[in-house]
Amino acid sequence: MGKATKKDFLEAYELSLANISSACKRLAISRQTYYNWLEDSDFALAVSNIQEGLLDFAESMLLKKIKDGGTTELIFFLKTKGKARGYVERQEIAGANGNKLDVSIEVLDKAQD
């Protein structure tokens, strides 16, 4: 095999279900080569599109299991997608639009007063 290209990597990455190590191994390149290539915005976008496609595939499989009556899958779905309706085991506190809140706690030593 000649020198691996970004295109070769993208094909291997998709075949390996977005596993970086597997794709690099398949092409006999280092992970560092992959990280260097990520500086190319077109390559980074292609990598992101593959990851999103894999997520879409996984979601479709999850929904198929739910449709087929999968209780565990249904519970998982409700805990992750139904939080706003109360399907949570723990409460999460977030700011506006679900943004992370910056909270600090200051402990006062009354002995110093």
Short mmCIF file of N, CA, C and O in Angstrom, two decimals:
data_model
loop_
_atom_site.label_atom_id
_atom_site.label_comp_id
_atom_site.label_asym_id
_atom_site.label_seq_id
_atom_site.Cartn_x
_atom_site.Cartn_y
_atom_site.Cartn_z
N MET A 1 0.85 -1.18 0.00
CA MET A 1 0.00 0.00 0.00
C MET A 1 0.89 1.24 0.00
O MET A 1 1.87 1.31 0.72
N GLY A 2 0.54 2.23 -0.79
CA GLY A 2 1.29 3.48 -0.85
C GLY A 2 0.99 4.33 0.36
O GLY A 2 0.42 3.89 1.34
N LYS A 3 1.38 5.57 0.27
CA LYS A 3 1.16 6.50 1.38
C LYS A 3 -0.34 6.76 1.56
O LYS A 3 -1.05 7.07 0.60
N ALA A 4 -0.81 6.62 2.78
CA ALA A 4 -2.23 6.82 3.08
C ALA A 4 -2.61 8.28 2.92
O ALA A 4 -1.84 9.18 3.24
N THR A 5 -3.81 8.50 2.44
CA THR A 5 -4.33 9.85 2.26
C THR A 5 -5.49 10.09 3.23
O THR A 5 -6.00 9.16 3.86
N LYS A 6 -5.91 11.33 3.32
CA LYS A 6 -7.05 11.67 4.16
C LYS A 6 -8.30 10.93 3.68
O LYS A 6 -9.11 10.46 4.48
N LYS A 7 -8.43 10.82 2.36
CA LYS A 7 -9.57 10.10 1.79
C LYS A 7 -9.55 8.64 2.22
O LYS A 7 -10.58 8.07 2.58
N ASP A 8 -8.35 8.03 2.19
CA ASP A 8 -8.22 6.64 2.64
C ASP A 8 -8.64 6.53 4.10
O ASP A 8 -9.34 5.59 4.49
N PHE A 9 -8.20 7.50 4.90
CA PHE A 9 -8.56 7.46 6.32
C PHE A 9 -10.07 7.53 6.50
O PHE A 9 -10.64 6.78 7.29
N LEU A 10 -10.71 8.46 5.80
CA LEU A 10 -12.16 8.62 5.96
C LEU A 10 -12.91 7.34 5.61
O LEU A 10 -13.87 6.96 6.29
N GLU A 11 -12.46 6.64 4.58
CA GLU A 11 -13.08 5.37 4.22
C GLU A 11 -12.86 4.33 5.32
O GLU A 11 -13.79 3.62 5.71
N ALA A 12 -11.62 4.25 5.82
CA ALA A 12 -11.31 3.30 6.88
C ALA A 12 -12.05 3.65 8.17
O ALA A 12 -12.52 2.77 8.91
N TYR A 13 -12.17 4.93 8.45
CA TYR A 13 -12.86 5.41 9.65
C TYR A 13 -14.33 5.02 9.62
O TYR A 13 -14.88 4.56 10.62
N GLU A 14 -14.94 5.18 8.48
CA GLU A 14 -16.34 4.80 8.35
C GLU A 14 -16.52 3.29 8.48
O GLU A 14 -17.42 2.81 9.16
N LEU A 15 -15.63 2.53 7.85
CA LEU A 15 -15.69 1.06 7.93
C LEU A 15 -15.46 0.56 9.35
O LEU A 15 -15.99 -0.48 9.74
N SER A 16 -14.67 1.30 10.12
CA SER A 16 -14.37 0.89 11.50
C SER A 16 -15.37 1.47 12.50
O SER A 16 -15.12 1.43 13.71
N LEU A 17 -16.46 2.02 12.00
CA LEU A 17 -17.51 2.62 12.83
C LEU A 17 -16.95 3.73 13.71
O LEU A 17 -17.22 3.83 14.90
N ALA A 18 -16.16 4.59 13.10
CA ALA A 18 -15.60 5.79 13.72
C ALA A 18 -14.63 5.47 14.86
O ALA A 18 -14.53 6.21 15.83
N ASN A 19 -13.90 4.38 14.72
CA ASN A 19 -12.88 4.02 15.71
C ASN A 19 -11.53 4.49 15.17
O ASN A 19 -11.02 3.97 14.18
N ILE A 20 -10.96 5.49 15.82
CA ILE A 20 -9.72 6.11 15.35
C ILE A 20 -8.58 5.10 15.30
O ILE A 20 -7.88 4.98 14.29
N SER A 21 -8.38 4.35 16.40
CA SER A 21 -7.29 3.39 16.45
C SER A 21 -7.38 2.36 15.35
O SER A 21 -6.39 2.03 14.70
N SER A 22 -8.57 1.85 15.14
CA SER A 22 -8.77 0.84 14.11
C SER A 22 -8.48 1.39 12.72
O SER A 22 -7.82 0.73 11.91
N ALA A 23 -8.96 2.59 12.44
CA ALA A 23 -8.72 3.20 11.12
C ALA A 23 -7.23 3.47 10.91
O ALA A 23 -6.69 3.22 9.83
N CYS A 24 -6.56 3.98 11.94
CA CYS A 24 -5.12 4.24 11.83
C CYS A 24 -4.35 2.95 11.61
O CYS A 24 -3.44 2.89 10.77
N LYS A 25 -4.71 1.93 12.35
CA LYS A 25 -4.03 0.64 12.23
C LYS A 25 -4.22 0.07 10.83
O LYS A 25 -3.28 -0.46 10.22
N ARG A 26 -5.43 0.17 10.31
CA ARG A 26 -5.75 -0.35 8.98
C ARG A 26 -4.86 0.31 7.91
O ARG A 26 -4.48 -0.33 6.94
N LEU A 27 -4.52 1.59 8.12
CA LEU A 27 -3.72 2.33 7.14
C LEU A 27 -2.24 2.43 7.53
O LEU A 27 -1.46 3.03 6.79
N ALA A 28 -1.90 1.87 8.67
CA ALA A 28 -0.52 1.92 9.18
C ALA A 28 -0.03 3.36 9.33
O ALA A 28 1.06 3.73 8.89
N ILE A 29 -0.90 4.19 9.95
CA ILE A 29 -0.51 5.56 10.26
C ILE A 29 -0.64 5.77 11.76
O ILE A 29 -1.34 5.03 12.44
N SER A 30 0.00 6.80 12.27
CA SER A 30 -0.08 7.08 13.70
C SER A 30 -1.32 7.92 14.01
O SER A 30 -1.87 8.59 13.13
N ARG A 31 -1.71 7.88 15.26
CA ARG A 31 -2.81 8.74 15.70
C ARG A 31 -2.42 10.20 15.51
O ARG A 31 -3.27 11.04 15.22
N GLN A 32 -1.15 10.50 15.68
CA GLN A 32 -0.70 11.89 15.52
C GLN A 32 -0.97 12.38 14.11
O GLN A 32 -1.34 13.54 13.91
N THR A 33 -0.79 11.50 13.12
CA THR A 33 -1.10 11.87 11.73
C THR A 33 -2.58 12.27 11.63
O THR A 33 -2.92 13.30 11.04
N TYR A 34 -3.43 11.45 12.24
CA TYR A 34 -4.86 11.76 12.26
C TYR A 34 -5.11 13.12 12.90
O TYR A 34 -5.84 13.96 12.35
N TYR A 35 -4.51 13.38 14.06
CA TYR A 35 -4.72 14.66 14.75
C TYR A 35 -4.17 15.83 13.93
O TYR A 35 -4.76 16.90 13.91
N ASN A 36 -3.07 15.61 13.24
CA ASN A 36 -2.54 16.65 12.36
C ASN A 36 -3.52 16.94 11.23
O ASN A 36 -3.74 18.10 10.86
N TRP A 37 -4.10 15.90 10.66
CA TRP A 37 -5.06 16.07 9.57
C TRP A 37 -6.31 16.83 10.04
O TRP A 37 -6.97 17.50 9.25
N LEU A 38 -6.66 16.70 11.32
CA LEU A 38 -7.85 17.39 11.84
C LEU A 38 -7.73 18.91 11.74
O LEU A 38 -8.73 19.61 11.84
N GLU A 39 -6.53 19.42 11.57
CA GLU A 39 -6.35 20.87 11.40
C GLU A 39 -6.94 21.35 10.08
O GLU A 39 -7.22 22.54 9.92
N ASP A 40 -7.15 20.44 9.14
CA ASP A 40 -7.80 20.74 7.86
C ASP A 40 -9.31 20.76 8.11
O ASP A 40 -9.90 19.73 8.44
N SER A 41 -9.94 21.92 7.97
CA SER A 41 -11.36 22.05 8.31
C SER A 41 -12.26 21.15 7.46
O SER A 41 -13.28 20.65 7.96
N ASP A 42 -11.92 20.91 6.21
CA ASP A 42 -12.72 20.02 5.37
C ASP A 42 -12.65 18.58 5.89
O ASP A 42 -13.66 17.87 5.94
N PHE A 43 -11.44 18.16 6.28
CA PHE A 43 -11.26 16.82 6.83
C PHE A 43 -12.01 16.70 8.15
O PHE A 43 -12.72 15.71 8.38
N ALA A 44 -11.87 17.70 9.01
CA ALA A 44 -12.56 17.68 10.32
C ALA A 44 -14.07 17.60 10.13
O ALA A 44 -14.75 16.88 10.87
N LEU A 45 -14.60 18.32 9.14
CA LEU A 45 -16.03 18.27 8.87
C LEU A 45 -16.44 16.88 8.39
O LEU A 45 -17.47 16.35 8.81
N ALA A 46 -15.63 16.27 7.55
CA ALA A 46 -15.93 14.91 7.06
C ALA A 46 -15.92 13.91 8.21
O ALA A 46 -16.79 13.03 8.29
N VAL A 47 -14.96 14.05 9.14
CA VAL A 47 -14.91 13.19 10.32
C VAL A 47 -16.18 13.38 11.15
O VAL A 47 -16.81 12.42 11.58
N SER A 48 -16.56 14.63 11.36
CA SER A 48 -17.77 14.93 12.13
C SER A 48 -19.01 14.35 11.47
O SER A 48 -19.90 13.81 12.15
N ASN A 49 -19.09 14.43 10.15
CA ASN A 49 -20.23 13.87 9.42
C ASN A 49 -20.32 12.36 9.59
O ASN A 49 -21.42 11.79 9.71
N ILE A 50 -19.17 11.69 9.60
CA ILE A 50 -19.16 10.24 9.81
C ILE A 50 -19.65 9.92 11.21
O ILE A 50 -20.46 9.01 11.42
N GLN A 51 -19.18 10.68 12.21
CA GLN A 51 -19.61 10.47 13.59
C GLN A 51 -21.11 10.70 13.74
O GLN A 51 -21.81 9.93 14.41
N GLU A 52 -21.61 11.75 13.11
CA GLU A 52 -23.05 12.03 13.16
C GLU A 52 -23.85 10.93 12.48
O GLU A 52 -24.93 10.55 12.96
N GLY A 53 -23.34 10.43 11.37
CA GLY A 53 -24.01 9.33 10.68
C GLY A 53 -24.09 8.08 11.54
O GLY A 53 -25.11 7.39 11.57
N LEU A 54 -23.01 7.81 12.27
CA LEU A 54 -23.00 6.66 13.17
C LEU A 54 -24.00 6.86 14.31
O LEU A 54 -24.72 5.92 14.69
N LEU A 55 -24.08 8.07 14.82
CA LEU A 55 -25.05 8.37 15.87
C LEU A 55 -26.47 8.21 15.35
O LEU A 55 -27.34 7.64 16.02
N ASP A 56 -26.72 8.68 14.13
CA ASP A 56 -28.04 8.50 13.51
C ASP A 56 -28.39 7.01 13.39
O ASP A 56 -29.51 6.60 13.66
N PHE A 57 -27.40 6.22 12.96
CA PHE A 57 -27.61 4.77 12.82
C PHE A 57 -27.95 4.15 14.18
O PHE A 57 -28.90 3.37 14.30
N ALA A 58 -27.18 4.50 15.22
CA ALA A 58 -27.42 3.95 16.55
C ALA A 58 -28.80 4.35 17.06
O ALA A 58 -29.52 3.53 17.65
N GLU A 59 -29.19 5.60 16.83
CA GLU A 59 -30.53 6.04 17.25
C GLU A 59 -31.62 5.27 16.52
O GLU A 59 -32.63 4.90 17.11
N SER A 60 -31.42 5.01 15.24
CA SER A 60 -32.44 4.26 14.50
C SER A 60 -32.55 2.83 15.02
O SER A 60 -33.65 2.28 15.10
N MET A 61 -31.41 2.24 15.42
CA MET A 61 -31.45 0.90 15.99
C MET A 61 -32.15 0.91 17.35
O MET A 61 -32.93 0.01 17.66
N LEU A 62 -31.90 1.94 18.14
CA LEU A 62 -32.56 2.08 19.43
C LEU A 62 -34.07 2.21 19.24
O LEU A 62 -34.86 1.53 19.92
N LEU A 63 -34.48 3.05 18.31
CA LEU A 63 -35.91 3.23 18.05
C LEU A 63 -36.56 1.96 17.53
O LEU A 63 -37.71 1.66 17.87
N LYS A 64 -35.83 1.18 16.75
CA LYS A 64 -36.35 -0.11 16.27
C LYS A 64 -36.59 -1.04 17.45
O LYS A 64 -37.63 -1.70 17.53
N LYS A 65 -35.64 -1.09 18.39
CA LYS A 65 -35.79 -1.93 19.58
C LYS A 65 -36.99 -1.47 20.40
O LYS A 65 -37.74 -2.30 20.94
N ILE A 66 -37.19 -0.16 20.52
CA ILE A 66 -38.34 0.37 21.26
C ILE A 66 -39.63 -0.04 20.57
O ILE A 66 -40.57 -0.50 21.21
N LYS A 67 -39.65 0.09 19.25
CA LYS A 67 -40.84 -0.29 18.46
C LYS A 67 -41.17 -1.77 18.63
O LYS A 67 -42.34 -2.16 18.65
N ASP A 68 -40.11 -2.58 18.79
CA ASP A 68 -40.29 -4.03 18.96
C ASP A 68 -40.64 -4.41 20.41
O ASP A 68 -40.73 -5.58 20.73
N GLY A 69 -40.80 -3.40 21.28
CA GLY A 69 -41.21 -3.66 22.66
C GLY A 69 -40.08 -3.76 23.65
O GLY A 69 -40.27 -4.29 24.75
N GLY A 70 -38.91 -3.26 23.33
CA GLY A 70 -37.76 -3.34 24.23
C GLY A 70 -37.92 -2.41 25.43
O GLY A 70 -37.80 -1.20 25.30
N THR A 71 -38.16 -2.99 26.60
CA THR A 71 -38.37 -2.21 27.81
C THR A 71 -37.12 -1.46 28.23
O THR A 71 -37.17 -0.27 28.56
N THR A 72 -35.97 -2.13 28.22
CA THR A 72 -34.73 -1.49 28.63
C THR A 72 -34.42 -0.31 27.73
O THR A 72 -34.03 0.76 28.19
N GLU A 73 -34.59 -0.50 26.43
CA GLU A 73 -34.34 0.57 25.47
C GLU A 73 -35.30 1.74 25.69
O GLU A 73 -34.92 2.90 25.58
N LEU A 74 -36.55 1.42 26.00
CA LEU A 74 -37.55 2.46 26.25
C LEU A 74 -37.18 3.28 27.48
O LEU A 74 -37.23 4.52 27.45
N ILE A 75 -36.76 2.60 28.55
CA ILE A 75 -36.36 3.30 29.76
C ILE A 75 -35.16 4.20 29.47
O ILE A 75 -35.12 5.36 29.88
N PHE A 76 -34.18 3.67 28.76
CA PHE A 76 -33.00 4.46 28.41
C PHE A 76 -33.40 5.71 27.62
O PHE A 76 -32.95 6.81 27.90
N PHE A 77 -34.27 5.52 26.64
CA PHE A 77 -34.72 6.63 25.81
C PHE A 77 -35.39 7.71 26.66
O PHE A 77 -35.09 8.90 26.53
N LEU A 78 -36.28 7.30 27.54
CA LEU A 78 -37.00 8.27 28.37
C LEU A 78 -36.05 8.98 29.33
O LEU A 78 -36.19 10.19 29.56
N LYS A 79 -35.06 8.28 29.87
CA LYS A 79 -34.10 8.91 30.78
C LYS A 79 -33.21 9.92 30.07
O LYS A 79 -32.74 10.87 30.69
N THR A 80 -32.97 9.72 28.79
CA THR A 80 -32.08 10.64 28.07
C THR A 80 -32.84 11.70 27.30
O THR A 80 -32.45 12.86 27.27
N LYS A 81 -33.95 11.34 26.67
CA LYS A 81 -34.70 12.29 25.86
C LYS A 81 -35.91 12.87 26.58
O LYS A 81 -36.47 13.87 26.14
N GLY A 82 -36.34 12.24 27.67
CA GLY A 82 -37.55 12.68 28.37
C GLY A 82 -37.28 13.40 29.68
O GLY A 82 -38.17 13.48 30.53
N LYS A 83 -36.07 13.93 29.84
CA LYS A 83 -35.72 14.61 31.09
C LYS A 83 -36.68 15.74 31.43
O LYS A 83 -37.07 15.92 32.57
N ALA A 84 -37.06 16.51 30.42
CA ALA A 84 -37.93 17.68 30.65
C ALA A 84 -39.31 17.26 31.17
O ALA A 84 -40.00 18.06 31.78
N ARG A 85 -39.65 15.99 30.98
CA ARG A 85 -40.94 15.50 31.45
C ARG A 85 -40.82 14.73 32.76
O ARG A 85 -41.77 14.10 33.20
N GLY A 86 -39.64 14.76 33.35
CA GLY A 86 -39.46 14.16 34.67
C GLY A 86 -38.89 12.75 34.67
O GLY A 86 -38.81 12.12 35.71
N TYR A 87 -38.49 12.24 33.53
CA TYR A 87 -37.93 10.89 33.47
C TYR A 87 -36.44 10.93 33.80
O TYR A 87 -35.59 10.74 32.94
N VAL A 88 -36.15 11.19 35.07
CA VAL A 88 -34.76 11.26 35.52
C VAL A 88 -34.65 10.58 36.88
O VAL A 88 -35.61 10.55 37.64
N GLU A 89 -33.48 10.07 37.17
CA GLU A 89 -33.23 9.50 38.48
C GLU A 89 -32.56 10.51 39.40
O GLU A 89 -32.52 10.34 40.60
N ARG A 90 -31.99 11.55 38.81
CA ARG A 90 -31.36 12.60 39.59
C ARG A 90 -31.73 13.93 38.95
O ARG A 90 -32.03 14.01 37.77
N GLN A 91 -31.68 14.96 39.73
CA GLN A 91 -32.01 16.28 39.22
C GLN A 91 -30.75 16.97 38.72
O GLN A 91 -29.70 16.88 39.34
N GLU A 92 -30.87 17.63 37.62
CA GLU A 92 -29.79 18.44 37.08
C GLU A 92 -30.26 19.88 37.07
O GLU A 92 -31.38 20.17 36.68
N ILE A 93 -29.40 20.76 37.53
CA ILE A 93 -29.75 22.18 37.56
C ILE A 93 -28.92 22.87 36.50
O ILE A 93 -27.69 22.74 36.47
N ALA A 94 -29.60 23.57 35.61
CA ALA A 94 -28.92 24.25 34.52
C ALA A 94 -29.43 25.68 34.43
O ALA A 94 -30.51 26.00 34.91
N GLY A 95 -28.65 26.52 33.79
CA GLY A 95 -29.04 27.90 33.57
C GLY A 95 -29.96 28.02 32.37
O GLY A 95 -30.52 27.05 31.88
N ALA A 96 -30.09 29.23 31.88
CA ALA A 96 -30.94 29.51 30.73
C ALA A 96 -30.50 28.66 29.54
O ALA A 96 -29.31 28.46 29.30
N ASN A 97 -31.44 28.14 28.80
CA ASN A 97 -31.19 27.33 27.61
C ASN A 97 -30.36 26.10 27.90
O ASN A 97 -29.65 25.60 27.04
N GLY A 98 -30.40 25.59 29.13
CA GLY A 98 -29.65 24.40 29.48
C GLY A 98 -28.17 24.61 29.66
O GLY A 98 -27.41 23.65 29.78
N ASN A 99 -27.73 25.86 29.67
CA ASN A 99 -26.31 26.16 29.84
C ASN A 99 -25.84 25.81 31.24
O ASN A 99 -26.60 25.89 32.20
N LYS A 100 -24.58 25.46 31.35
CA LYS A 100 -23.96 25.11 32.62
C LYS A 100 -23.96 26.33 33.54
O LYS A 100 -23.70 27.44 33.11
N LEU A 101 -24.28 26.09 34.81
CA LEU A 101 -24.23 27.14 35.81
C LEU A 101 -22.85 27.14 36.47
O LEU A 101 -22.33 26.09 36.80
N ASP A 102 -22.29 28.31 36.64
CA ASP A 102 -21.05 28.42 37.40
C ASP A 102 -21.43 28.70 38.85
O ASP A 102 -22.01 29.74 39.17
N VAL A 103 -21.15 27.74 39.72
CA VAL A 103 -21.52 27.85 41.12
C VAL A 103 -20.25 27.75 41.96
O VAL A 103 -19.40 26.91 41.71
N SER A 104 -20.15 28.64 42.94
CA SER A 104 -19.03 28.54 43.87
C SER A 104 -19.59 28.57 45.29
O SER A 104 -20.60 29.22 45.56
N ILE A 105 -18.91 27.86 46.16
CA ILE A 105 -19.33 27.79 47.56
C ILE A 105 -18.19 28.33 48.39
O ILE A 105 -17.05 27.88 48.26
N GLU A 106 -18.52 29.27 49.25
CA GLU A 106 -17.50 29.84 50.13
C GLU A 106 -17.83 29.41 51.54
O GLU A 106 -18.93 29.60 52.04
N VAL A 107 -16.85 28.79 52.20
CA VAL A 107 -17.03 28.35 53.58
C VAL A 107 -16.43 29.41 54.48
O VAL A 107 -15.26 29.77 54.35
N LEU A 108 -17.26 29.94 55.36
CA LEU A 108 -16.82 30.97 56.30
C LEU A 108 -16.49 30.34 57.63
O LEU A 108 -17.26 29.55 58.16
N ASP A 109 -15.35 30.69 58.16
CA ASP A 109 -14.94 30.18 59.46
C ASP A 109 -15.38 31.17 60.52
O ASP A 109 -14.84 32.26 60.64
N LYS A 110 -16.39 30.81 61.29
CA LYS A 110 -16.95 31.71 62.30
C LYS A 110 -15.93 32.04 63.39
O LYS A 110 -16.01 33.06 64.03
N ALA A 111 -14.95 31.18 63.58
CA ALA A 111 -13.93 31.42 64.61
C ALA A 111 -13.11 32.65 64.30
O ALA A 111 -12.52 33.26 65.19
N GLN A 112 -13.06 33.08 63.05
CA GLN A 112 -12.26 34.22 62.68
C GLN A 112 -13.02 35.54 62.81
O GLN A 112 -12.46 36.60 62.64
N ASP A 113 -14.31 35.48 63.10
CA ASP A 113 -15.12 36.69 63.26
C ASP A 113 -14.87 37.39 64.55
O ASP A 113 -14.57 36.99 65.56
#
